[in-house]
């Protein structure tokens, strides 16, 4: 008998009903199988969703950190430029000669040096966004450019905090406060950088160099695109240097929440009412400032899923 004949006989004997009865499949077994398949689908969906959610959260955190890091780099680079400028000014021949030779020259020569020194400071100011520059010797001799006003009564270069900062870092950074030089009441808000500089012959500290920067300069660097997020900057004494949040209650809540945190993570979350925020932070090493970028979580999540 050929294979075709054998196959034909087996097909004639094939009886699906008889086979179904032999399997003895009950309705409960069918229901169980359906439940198992459904459970497998749900588990697969849950795992896929969990993977997607974790990936989305990671992307959101990386996005917020990248934006904040860009701010940190801009401010860091600006302070480095100011450090270089202070070195250029403090150790220039104009300034060194003006302070060293002052007591050894006649009135006319002193007048010429002071005139040239002020012209030099004005030039340095004009090529650096119109910053205020003042030189103060230990004997209280002062040279200033046109953009600088008068120091107030709180100025004291022997300030204990400043002295410690000079020893450690060579400079002090002061925002507007009663301890800073408040010039005139109608004057713009500013941040002051105070550097110590030395006599390049004796290497003794001979005075301080003050660079006064309009706070609008930092607003240019820190402002967000289309107000998509907010920024708060604190100095190392936890003073608010910059803040573009108009809700004072939120700022107070943010600061109080910050004081309760002990971890040094550069991204964290803040919940207030029905709102959730993701906060990225970064340190400006040369200034000791900490920059916080605050993003509405729902808005960033929407952008990431678009």
PDB file of C-alpha atoms in Angstrom:
ATOM      1  CA  UNK A   1       0.000   0.000   0.000  1.00  0.00           C
ATOM      2  CA  UNK A   2       1.409   3.332  -0.999  1.00  0.00           C
ATOM      3  CA  UNK A   3       1.758   6.379   1.184  1.00  0.00           C
ATOM      4  CA  UNK A   4      -1.149   8.112  -0.464  1.00  0.00           C
ATOM      5  CA  UNK A   5      -3.451   5.212   0.352  1.00  0.00           C
ATOM      6  CA  UNK A   6      -2.306   5.129   3.991  1.00  0.00           C
ATOM      7  CA  UNK A   7      -2.871   8.873   4.323  1.00  0.00           C
ATOM      8  CA  UNK A   8      -6.364   8.532   2.851  1.00  0.00           C
ATOM      9  CA  UNK A   9      -7.276   5.795   5.375  1.00  0.00           C
ATOM     10  CA  UNK A  10      -6.038   7.897   8.327  1.00  0.00           C
ATOM     11  CA  UNK A  11      -7.990  10.894   7.182  1.00  0.00           C
ATOM     12  CA  UNK A  12     -11.147   8.771   7.035  1.00  0.00           C
ATOM     13  CA  UNK A  13     -10.577   7.597  10.601  1.00  0.00           C
ATOM     14  CA  UNK A  14      -9.963  11.196  11.867  1.00  0.00           C
ATOM     15  CA  UNK A  15     -12.840  12.176  14.152  1.00  0.00           C
ATOM     16  CA  UNK A  16     -12.507  15.568  15.909  1.00  0.00           C
ATOM     17  CA  UNK A  17     -15.471  14.948  18.219  1.00  0.00           C
ATOM     18  CA  UNK A  18     -13.994  11.669  19.435  1.00  0.00           C
ATOM     19  CA  UNK A  19     -10.596  13.333  20.053  1.00  0.00           C
ATOM     20  CA  UNK A  20     -12.263  16.240  21.934  1.00  0.00           C
ATOM     21  CA  UNK A  21     -14.046  13.751  24.203  1.00  0.00           C
ATOM     22  CA  UNK A  22     -10.803  11.886  24.861  1.00  0.00           C
ATOM     23  CA  UNK A  23      -9.124  15.144  26.002  1.00  0.00           C
ATOM     24  CA  UNK A  24     -11.810  15.536  28.671  1.00  0.00           C
ATOM     25  CA  UNK A  25     -11.616  19.379  28.605  1.00  0.00           C
ATOM     26  CA  UNK A  26     -14.120  20.918  30.998  1.00  0.00           C
ATOM     27  CA  UNK A  27     -15.598  24.464  30.924  1.00  0.00           C
ATOM     28  CA  UNK A  28     -13.563  25.268  34.058  1.00  0.00           C
ATOM     29  CA  UNK A  29     -10.362  24.376  32.228  1.00  0.00           C
ATOM     30  CA  UNK A  30     -11.336  26.656  29.333  1.00  0.00           C
ATOM     31  CA  UNK A  31     -12.118  29.500  31.743  1.00  0.00           C
ATOM     32  CA  UNK A  32      -8.790  28.951  33.500  1.00  0.00           C
ATOM     33  CA  UNK A  33      -6.911  29.030  30.215  1.00  0.00           C
ATOM     34  CA  UNK A  34      -8.599  32.305  29.256  1.00  0.00           C
ATOM     35  CA  UNK A  35      -7.709  33.786  32.646  1.00  0.00           C
ATOM     36  CA  UNK A  36      -4.092  32.681  32.269  1.00  0.00           C
ATOM     37  CA  UNK A  37      -3.826  34.260  28.814  1.00  0.00           C
ATOM     38  CA  UNK A  38      -5.437  37.461  30.119  1.00  0.00           C
ATOM     39  CA  UNK A  39      -3.057  37.530  33.088  1.00  0.00           C
ATOM     40  CA  UNK A  40      -0.057  37.006  30.800  1.00  0.00           C
ATOM     41  CA  UNK A  41      -1.217  39.924  28.615  1.00  0.00           C
ATOM     42  CA  UNK A  42      -1.680  42.172  31.685  1.00  0.00           C
ATOM     43  CA  UNK A  43       1.737  41.264  33.059  1.00  0.00           C
ATOM     44  CA  UNK A  44       3.325  41.921  29.681  1.00  0.00           C
ATOM     45  CA  UNK A  45       1.546  45.287  29.455  1.00  0.00           C
ATOM     46  CA  UNK A  46       2.523  46.232  33.042  1.00  0.00           C
ATOM     47  CA  UNK A  47       6.165  45.373  32.453  1.00  0.00           C
ATOM     48  CA  UNK A  48       6.181  47.325  29.182  1.00  0.00           C
ATOM     49  CA  UNK A  49       4.520  50.307  30.861  1.00  0.00           C
ATOM     50  CA  UNK A  50       6.975  50.160  33.774  1.00  0.00           C
ATOM     51  CA  UNK A  51       9.916  50.123  31.377  1.00  0.00           C
ATOM     52  CA  UNK A  52       8.413  53.036  29.428  1.00  0.00           C
ATOM     53  CA  UNK A  53       7.692  54.994  32.625  1.00  0.00           C
ATOM     54  CA  UNK A  54      11.214  54.520  33.984  1.00  0.00           C
ATOM     55  CA  UNK A  55      12.669  55.529  30.631  1.00  0.00           C
ATOM     56  CA  UNK A  56      10.438  58.620  30.560  1.00  0.00           C
ATOM     57  CA  UNK A  57      11.452  59.634  34.098  1.00  0.00           C
ATOM     58  CA  UNK A  58      15.119  59.183  33.216  1.00  0.00           C
ATOM     59  CA  UNK A  59      14.694  61.342  30.102  1.00  0.00           C
ATOM     60  CA  UNK A  60      12.868  64.024  32.102  1.00  0.00           C
ATOM     61  CA  UNK A  61      15.624  64.107  34.713  1.00  0.00           C
ATOM     62  CA  UNK A  62      18.381  64.233  32.097  1.00  0.00           C
ATOM     63  CA  UNK A  63      16.541  67.022  30.262  1.00  0.00           C
ATOM     64  CA  UNK A  64      16.226  69.154  33.412  1.00  0.00           C
ATOM     65  CA  UNK A  65      19.842  68.494  34.451  1.00  0.00           C
ATOM     66  CA  UNK A  66      21.160  69.436  30.993  1.00  0.00           C
ATOM     67  CA  UNK A  67      19.310  72.763  31.017  1.00  0.00           C
ATOM     68  CA  UNK A  68      20.520  73.566  34.525  1.00  0.00           C
ATOM     69  CA  UNK A  69      24.094  72.556  33.709  1.00  0.00           C
ATOM     70  CA  UNK A  70      24.088  75.004  30.808  1.00  0.00           C
ATOM     71  CA  UNK A  71      23.216  77.794  33.243  1.00  0.00           C
ATOM     72  CA  UNK A  72      25.924  76.683  35.649  1.00  0.00           C
ATOM     73  CA  UNK A  73      28.519  76.717  32.851  1.00  0.00           C
ATOM     74  CA  UNK A  74      27.521  80.210  31.698  1.00  0.00           C
ATOM     75  CA  UNK A  75      27.776  81.660  35.209  1.00  0.00           C
ATOM     76  CA  UNK A  76      30.991  79.734  35.890  1.00  0.00           C
ATOM     77  CA  UNK A  77      32.586  81.076  32.706  1.00  0.00           C
ATOM     78  CA  UNK A  78      31.488  84.613  33.555  1.00  0.00           C
ATOM     79  CA  UNK A  79      33.094  84.456  36.988  1.00  0.00           C
ATOM     80  CA  UNK A  80      36.278  83.067  35.480  1.00  0.00           C
ATOM     81  CA  UNK A  81      36.324  86.024  33.095  1.00  0.00           C
ATOM     82  CA  UNK A  82      35.933  88.352  36.092  1.00  0.00           C
ATOM     83  CA  UNK A  83      38.751  86.550  37.921  1.00  0.00           C
ATOM     84  CA  UNK A  84      41.002  87.087  34.918  1.00  0.00           C
ATOM     85  CA  UNK A  85      39.916  90.723  34.675  1.00  0.00           C
ATOM     86  CA  UNK A  86      40.665  91.326  38.356  1.00  0.00           C
ATOM     87  CA  UNK A  87      44.139  89.863  37.913  1.00  0.00           C
ATOM     88  CA  UNK A  88      44.726  92.016  34.823  1.00  0.00           C
ATOM     89  CA  UNK A  89      43.668  95.170  36.687  1.00  0.00           C
ATOM     90  CA  UNK A  90      45.182  94.489  40.114  1.00  0.00           C
ATOM     91  CA  UNK A  91      48.598  93.577  38.740  1.00  0.00           C
ATOM     92  CA  UNK A  92      48.707  96.123  35.952  1.00  0.00           C
ATOM     93  CA  UNK A  93      51.478  98.685  35.954  1.00  0.00           C
ATOM     94  CA  UNK A  94      48.917 101.490  36.212  1.00  0.00           C
ATOM     95  CA  UNK A  95      47.483 100.252  39.516  1.00  0.00           C
ATOM     96  CA  UNK A  96      50.744  99.028  41.022  1.00  0.00           C
ATOM     97  CA  UNK A  97      52.543 102.282  40.269  1.00  0.00           C
ATOM     98  CA  UNK A  98      49.604 104.396  41.403  1.00  0.00           C
ATOM     99  CA  UNK A  99      49.652 102.788  44.850  1.00  0.00           C
ATOM    100  CA  UNK A 100      53.361 102.104  45.278  1.00  0.00           C
ATOM    101  CA  UNK A 101      54.684 105.466  44.052  1.00  0.00           C
ATOM    102  CA  UNK A 102      51.927 107.646  45.509  1.00  0.00           C
ATOM    103  CA  UNK A 103      53.923 108.693  48.573  1.00  0.00           C
ATOM    104  CA  UNK A 104      57.151 109.268  46.646  1.00  0.00           C
ATOM    105  CA  UNK A 105      56.062 111.664  43.889  1.00  0.00           C
ATOM    106  CA  UNK A 106      55.009 115.291  43.709  1.00  0.00           C
ATOM    107  CA  UNK A 107      51.443 116.552  43.387  1.00  0.00           C
ATOM    108  CA  UNK A 108      51.558 116.998  39.600  1.00  0.00           C
ATOM    109  CA  UNK A 109      52.918 113.500  39.004  1.00  0.00           C
ATOM    110  CA  UNK A 110      50.305 112.122  41.374  1.00  0.00           C
ATOM    111  CA  UNK A 111      47.577 113.948  39.441  1.00  0.00           C
ATOM    112  CA  UNK A 112      48.809 112.459  36.145  1.00  0.00           C
ATOM    113  CA  UNK A 113      48.926 108.943  37.574  1.00  0.00           C
ATOM    114  CA  UNK A 114      45.444 109.248  39.056  1.00  0.00           C
ATOM    115  CA  UNK A 115      44.104 110.618  35.748  1.00  0.00           C
ATOM    116  CA  UNK A 116      45.664 107.788  33.752  1.00  0.00           C
ATOM    117  CA  UNK A 117      44.501 105.204  36.273  1.00  0.00           C
ATOM    118  CA  UNK A 118      40.899 106.378  36.089  1.00  0.00           C
ATOM    119  CA  UNK A 119      41.078 106.331  32.281  1.00  0.00           C
ATOM    120  CA  UNK A 120      42.434 102.778  32.463  1.00  0.00           C
ATOM    121  CA  UNK A 121      39.569 101.686  34.767  1.00  0.00           C
ATOM    122  CA  UNK A 122      37.000 103.332  32.482  1.00  0.00           C
ATOM    123  CA  UNK A 123      38.384 101.396  29.509  1.00  0.00           C
ATOM    124  CA  UNK A 124      38.260  98.129  31.469  1.00  0.00           C
ATOM    125  CA  UNK A 125      34.657  98.898  32.414  1.00  0.00           C
ATOM    126  CA  UNK A 126      33.513  99.763  28.896  1.00  0.00           C
ATOM    127  CA  UNK A 127      34.804  96.525  27.371  1.00  0.00           C
ATOM    128  CA  UNK A 128      33.115  94.519  30.148  1.00  0.00           C
ATOM    129  CA  UNK A 129      29.454  95.598  29.969  1.00  0.00           C
ATOM    130  CA  UNK A 130      29.902  98.798  31.966  1.00  0.00           C
ATOM    131  CA  UNK A 131      30.752  97.166  35.307  1.00  0.00           C
ATOM    132  CA  UNK A 132      31.764  99.342  38.234  1.00  0.00           C
ATOM    133  CA  UNK A 133      35.408  99.077  39.315  1.00  0.00           C
ATOM    134  CA  UNK A 134      37.010 100.445  42.469  1.00  0.00           C
ATOM    135  CA  UNK A 135      40.522 100.044  43.854  1.00  0.00           C
ATOM    136  CA  UNK A 136      41.028 100.634  47.593  1.00  0.00           C
ATOM    137  CA  UNK A 137      44.474 100.480  49.174  1.00  0.00           C
ATOM    138  CA  UNK A 138      45.095  99.514  52.783  1.00  0.00           C
ATOM    139  CA  UNK A 139      45.707 103.220  53.409  1.00  0.00           C
ATOM    140  CA  UNK A 140      42.213 103.900  51.982  1.00  0.00           C
ATOM    141  CA  UNK A 141      43.477 105.463  48.750  1.00  0.00           C
ATOM    142  CA  UNK A 142      40.703 104.981  46.175  1.00  0.00           C
ATOM    143  CA  UNK A 143      40.586 104.830  42.411  1.00  0.00           C
ATOM    144  CA  UNK A 144      37.272 104.312  40.691  1.00  0.00           C
ATOM    145  CA  UNK A 145      35.697 104.445  37.261  1.00  0.00           C
ATOM    146  CA  UNK A 146      32.679 106.544  36.349  1.00  0.00           C
ATOM    147  CA  UNK A 147      30.199 103.677  36.850  1.00  0.00           C
ATOM    148  CA  UNK A 148      30.928 103.338  40.562  1.00  0.00           C
ATOM    149  CA  UNK A 149      29.255 105.362  43.313  1.00  0.00           C
ATOM    150  CA  UNK A 150      30.255 105.950  46.924  1.00  0.00           C
ATOM    151  CA  UNK A 151      30.789 103.163  49.434  1.00  0.00           C
ATOM    152  CA  UNK A 152      28.538 103.170  52.462  1.00  0.00           C
ATOM    153  CA  UNK A 153      29.548 103.108  56.108  1.00  0.00           C
ATOM    154  CA  UNK A 154      29.393  99.319  56.311  1.00  0.00           C
ATOM    155  CA  UNK A 155      32.422  98.823  54.082  1.00  0.00           C
ATOM    156  CA  UNK A 156      35.361  97.385  56.019  1.00  0.00           C
ATOM    157  CA  UNK A 157      38.105  95.430  54.302  1.00  0.00           C
ATOM    158  CA  UNK A 158      39.177  94.035  57.694  1.00  0.00           C
ATOM    159  CA  UNK A 159      35.799  92.285  58.035  1.00  0.00           C
ATOM    160  CA  UNK A 160      36.543  88.898  59.694  1.00  0.00           C
ATOM    161  CA  UNK A 161      34.427  86.902  57.213  1.00  0.00           C
ATOM    162  CA  UNK A 162      36.055  88.651  54.273  1.00  0.00           C
ATOM    163  CA  UNK A 163      39.518  88.087  55.701  1.00  0.00           C
ATOM    164  CA  UNK A 164      38.907  84.329  55.948  1.00  0.00           C
ATOM    165  CA  UNK A 165      37.508  84.256  52.426  1.00  0.00           C
ATOM    166  CA  UNK A 166      40.510  86.166  51.077  1.00  0.00           C
ATOM    167  CA  UNK A 167      42.860  83.645  52.673  1.00  0.00           C
ATOM    168  CA  UNK A 168      40.966  80.657  51.244  1.00  0.00           C
ATOM    169  CA  UNK A 169      39.776  81.898  47.858  1.00  0.00           C
ATOM    170  CA  UNK A 170      41.304  85.321  47.218  1.00  0.00           C
ATOM    171  CA  UNK A 171      37.880  86.901  46.780  1.00  0.00           C
ATOM    172  CA  UNK A 172      34.486  87.547  48.376  1.00  0.00           C
ATOM    173  CA  UNK A 173      31.128  87.700  46.582  1.00  0.00           C
ATOM    174  CA  UNK A 174      28.438  89.901  48.107  1.00  0.00           C
ATOM    175  CA  UNK A 175      24.859  90.434  46.897  1.00  0.00           C
ATOM    176  CA  UNK A 176      22.909  93.541  47.862  1.00  0.00           C
ATOM    177  CA  UNK A 177      22.589  93.607  51.639  1.00  0.00           C
ATOM    178  CA  UNK A 178      23.210  95.921  54.572  1.00  0.00           C
ATOM    179  CA  UNK A 179      26.729  94.473  54.725  1.00  0.00           C
ATOM    180  CA  UNK A 180      27.463  95.331  51.124  1.00  0.00           C
ATOM    181  CA  UNK A 181      28.257  98.712  49.621  1.00  0.00           C
ATOM    182  CA  UNK A 182      24.891 100.177  48.992  1.00  0.00           C
ATOM    183  CA  UNK A 183      25.572 103.117  46.834  1.00  0.00           C
ATOM    184  CA  UNK A 184      22.536 105.326  46.153  1.00  0.00           C
ATOM    185  CA  UNK A 185      18.908 104.390  46.737  1.00  0.00           C
ATOM    186  CA  UNK A 186      18.010 104.673  43.067  1.00  0.00           C
ATOM    187  CA  UNK A 187      20.995 102.573  42.011  1.00  0.00           C
ATOM    188  CA  UNK A 188      20.444  99.258  40.228  1.00  0.00           C
ATOM    189  CA  UNK A 189      20.630  96.004  42.184  1.00  0.00           C
ATOM    190  CA  UNK A 190      24.098  94.519  41.916  1.00  0.00           C
ATOM    191  CA  UNK A 191      26.467  91.738  42.889  1.00  0.00           C
ATOM    192  CA  UNK A 192      29.918  92.765  44.074  1.00  0.00           C
ATOM    193  CA  UNK A 193      33.114  90.774  43.681  1.00  0.00           C
ATOM    194  CA  UNK A 194      35.830  91.799  46.131  1.00  0.00           C
ATOM    195  CA  UNK A 195      39.360  90.620  45.383  1.00  0.00           C
ATOM    196  CA  UNK A 196      42.519  91.076  47.393  1.00  0.00           C
ATOM    197  CA  UNK A 197      45.656  91.860  45.417  1.00  0.00           C
ATOM    198  CA  UNK A 198      49.333  92.081  46.333  1.00  0.00           C
ATOM    199  CA  UNK A 199      52.275  94.329  45.761  1.00  0.00           C
ATOM    200  CA  UNK A 200      54.110  92.458  43.008  1.00  0.00           C
ATOM    201  CA  UNK A 201      57.455  93.379  44.570  1.00  0.00           C
ATOM    202  CA  UNK A 202      56.937  92.590  48.253  1.00  0.00           C
ATOM    203  CA  UNK A 203      54.007  90.126  47.733  1.00  0.00           C
ATOM    204  CA  UNK A 204      52.155  91.783  50.622  1.00  0.00           C
ATOM    205  CA  UNK A 205      48.422  92.436  50.314  1.00  0.00           C
ATOM    206  CA  UNK A 206      48.151  96.078  49.343  1.00  0.00           C
ATOM    207  CA  UNK A 207      44.391  96.462  48.924  1.00  0.00           C
ATOM    208  CA  UNK A 208      41.130  95.262  47.450  1.00  0.00           C
ATOM    209  CA  UNK A 209      39.636  95.444  44.001  1.00  0.00           C
ATOM    210  CA  UNK A 210      35.853  95.709  43.830  1.00  0.00           C
ATOM    211  CA  UNK A 211      33.920  94.794  40.698  1.00  0.00           C
ATOM    212  CA  UNK A 212      30.260  95.833  40.852  1.00  0.00           C
ATOM    213  CA  UNK A 213      27.983  93.948  38.405  1.00  0.00           C
ATOM    214  CA  UNK A 214      24.426  94.904  37.500  1.00  0.00           C
ATOM    215  CA  UNK A 215      22.145  91.982  38.393  1.00  0.00           C
ATOM    216  CA  UNK A 216      20.509  92.261  34.970  1.00  0.00           C
ATOM    217  CA  UNK A 217      23.645  90.556  33.648  1.00  0.00           C
ATOM    218  CA  UNK A 218      22.741  87.433  35.618  1.00  0.00           C
ATOM    219  CA  UNK A 219      19.126  87.728  34.514  1.00  0.00           C
ATOM    220  CA  UNK A 220      20.320  87.429  30.912  1.00  0.00           C
ATOM    221  CA  UNK A 221      22.185  84.223  31.725  1.00  0.00           C
ATOM    222  CA  UNK A 222      19.562  82.651  33.977  1.00  0.00           C
ATOM    223  CA  UNK A 223      16.253  83.568  32.319  1.00  0.00           C
ATOM    224  CA  UNK A 224      14.319  80.627  30.854  1.00  0.00           C
ATOM    225  CA  UNK A 225      12.989  80.365  27.315  1.00  0.00           C
ATOM    226  CA  UNK A 226       9.346  81.523  27.160  1.00  0.00           C
ATOM    227  CA  UNK A 227       9.079  81.238  30.959  1.00  0.00           C
ATOM    228  CA  UNK A 228       8.913  77.444  30.734  1.00  0.00           C
ATOM    229  CA  UNK A 229      10.599  77.025  34.103  1.00  0.00           C
ATOM    230  CA  UNK A 230      11.928  79.058  37.018  1.00  0.00           C
ATOM    231  CA  UNK A 231      15.304  79.611  38.611  1.00  0.00           C
ATOM    232  CA  UNK A 232      16.536  80.261  42.147  1.00  0.00           C
ATOM    233  CA  UNK A 233      20.183  80.939  42.984  1.00  0.00           C
ATOM    234  CA  UNK A 234      21.619  80.725  46.504  1.00  0.00           C
ATOM    235  CA  UNK A 235      25.103  81.717  47.611  1.00  0.00           C
ATOM    236  CA  UNK A 236      27.117  79.683  50.087  1.00  0.00           C
ATOM    237  CA  UNK A 237      25.567  81.604  52.982  1.00  0.00           C
ATOM    238  CA  UNK A 238      22.133  80.481  51.696  1.00  0.00           C
ATOM    239  CA  UNK A 239      21.168  84.002  50.630  1.00  0.00           C
ATOM    240  CA  UNK A 240      18.917  84.320  47.596  1.00  0.00           C
ATOM    241  CA  UNK A 241      20.990  85.913  44.825  1.00  0.00           C
ATOM    242  CA  UNK A 242      18.474  85.515  42.016  1.00  0.00           C
ATOM    243  CA  UNK A 243      14.833  84.495  41.896  1.00  0.00           C
ATOM    244  CA  UNK A 244      12.304  84.826  39.067  1.00  0.00           C
ATOM    245  CA  UNK A 245       9.373  83.321  41.010  1.00  0.00           C
ATOM    246  CA  UNK A 246       6.709  85.853  41.951  1.00  0.00           C
ATOM    247  CA  UNK A 247       4.908  83.546  44.389  1.00  0.00           C
ATOM    248  CA  UNK A 248       6.630  84.284  47.718  1.00  0.00           C
ATOM    249  CA  UNK A 249       4.826  81.397  49.429  1.00  0.00           C
ATOM    250  CA  UNK A 250       6.291  78.953  46.935  1.00  0.00           C
ATOM    251  CA  UNK A 251       9.806  80.368  47.472  1.00  0.00           C
ATOM    252  CA  UNK A 252       9.436  80.024  51.243  1.00  0.00           C
ATOM    253  CA  UNK A 253       8.151  76.467  50.832  1.00  0.00           C
ATOM    254  CA  UNK A 254      11.040  75.631  48.511  1.00  0.00           C
ATOM    255  CA  UNK A 255      13.637  77.003  50.940  1.00  0.00           C
ATOM    256  CA  UNK A 256      12.117  75.251  53.941  1.00  0.00           C
ATOM    257  CA  UNK A 257      11.960  71.970  52.003  1.00  0.00           C
ATOM    258  CA  UNK A 258      15.573  72.458  50.915  1.00  0.00           C
ATOM    259  CA  UNK A 259      16.685  72.792  54.532  1.00  0.00           C
ATOM    260  CA  UNK A 260      15.189  69.390  55.344  1.00  0.00           C
ATOM    261  CA  UNK A 261      17.110  67.590  52.590  1.00  0.00           C
ATOM    262  CA  UNK A 262      20.379  65.879  53.465  1.00  0.00           C
ATOM    263  CA  UNK A 263      21.127  64.154  50.163  1.00  0.00           C
ATOM    264  CA  UNK A 264      23.397  65.762  47.570  1.00  0.00           C
ATOM    265  CA  UNK A 265      21.466  64.534  44.533  1.00  0.00           C
ATOM    266  CA  UNK A 266      21.410  66.981  41.617  1.00  0.00           C
ATOM    267  CA  UNK A 267      17.763  66.190  40.848  1.00  0.00           C
ATOM    268  CA  UNK A 268      14.801  65.858  43.182  1.00  0.00           C
ATOM    269  CA  UNK A 269      11.036  66.338  43.336  1.00  0.00           C
ATOM    270  CA  UNK A 270       8.832  68.797  45.170  1.00  0.00           C
ATOM    271  CA  UNK A 271       5.100  68.370  45.764  1.00  0.00           C
ATOM    272  CA  UNK A 272       2.909  71.304  46.720  1.00  0.00           C
ATOM    273  CA  UNK A 273      -0.874  71.018  46.657  1.00  0.00           C
ATOM    274  CA  UNK A 274      -1.877  69.309  43.432  1.00  0.00           C
ATOM    275  CA  UNK A 275       1.334  70.315  41.655  1.00  0.00           C
ATOM    276  CA  UNK A 276       4.532  68.333  41.271  1.00  0.00           C
ATOM    277  CA  UNK A 277       7.884  69.855  40.314  1.00  0.00           C
ATOM    278  CA  UNK A 278      11.216  68.426  39.260  1.00  0.00           C
ATOM    279  CA  UNK A 279      14.204  70.416  40.489  1.00  0.00           C
ATOM    280  CA  UNK A 280      17.688  70.199  39.001  1.00  0.00           C
ATOM    281  CA  UNK A 281      20.618  71.753  40.850  1.00  0.00           C
ATOM    282  CA  UNK A 282      24.272  72.465  40.148  1.00  0.00           C
ATOM    283  CA  UNK A 283      27.186  74.188  41.877  1.00  0.00           C
ATOM    284  CA  UNK A 284      29.142  77.130  40.466  1.00  0.00           C
ATOM    285  CA  UNK A 285      32.514  76.158  41.914  1.00  0.00           C
ATOM    286  CA  UNK A 286      34.289  79.491  41.523  1.00  0.00           C
ATOM    287  CA  UNK A 287      31.517  81.368  43.340  1.00  0.00           C
ATOM    288  CA  UNK A 288      30.042  78.825  45.732  1.00  0.00           C
ATOM    289  CA  UNK A 289      26.607  79.550  44.262  1.00  0.00           C
ATOM    290  CA  UNK A 290      24.024  76.832  43.792  1.00  0.00           C
ATOM    291  CA  UNK A 291      21.613  77.148  40.857  1.00  0.00           C
ATOM    292  CA  UNK A 292      18.198  75.461  40.981  1.00  0.00           C
ATOM    293  CA  UNK A 293      16.012  75.091  37.890  1.00  0.00           C
ATOM    294  CA  UNK A 294      12.389  74.314  38.756  1.00  0.00           C
ATOM    295  CA  UNK A 295      10.211  72.572  36.142  1.00  0.00           C
ATOM    296  CA  UNK A 296       6.469  71.739  36.333  1.00  0.00           C
ATOM    297  CA  UNK A 297       6.589  67.952  36.024  1.00  0.00           C
ATOM    298  CA  UNK A 298       3.406  67.667  33.963  1.00  0.00           C
ATOM    299  CA  UNK A 299       4.691  70.170  31.407  1.00  0.00           C
ATOM    300  CA  UNK A 300       8.036  68.414  30.924  1.00  0.00           C
ATOM    301  CA  UNK A 301       6.319  65.033  30.763  1.00  0.00           C
ATOM    302  CA  UNK A 302       3.997  66.351  28.044  1.00  0.00           C
ATOM    303  CA  UNK A 303       6.969  67.630  26.018  1.00  0.00           C
ATOM    304  CA  UNK A 304       8.795  64.308  26.368  1.00  0.00           C
ATOM    305  CA  UNK A 305       5.751  62.315  25.165  1.00  0.00           C
ATOM    306  CA  UNK A 306       4.990  64.602  22.219  1.00  0.00           C
TER     307      UNK A 306
END
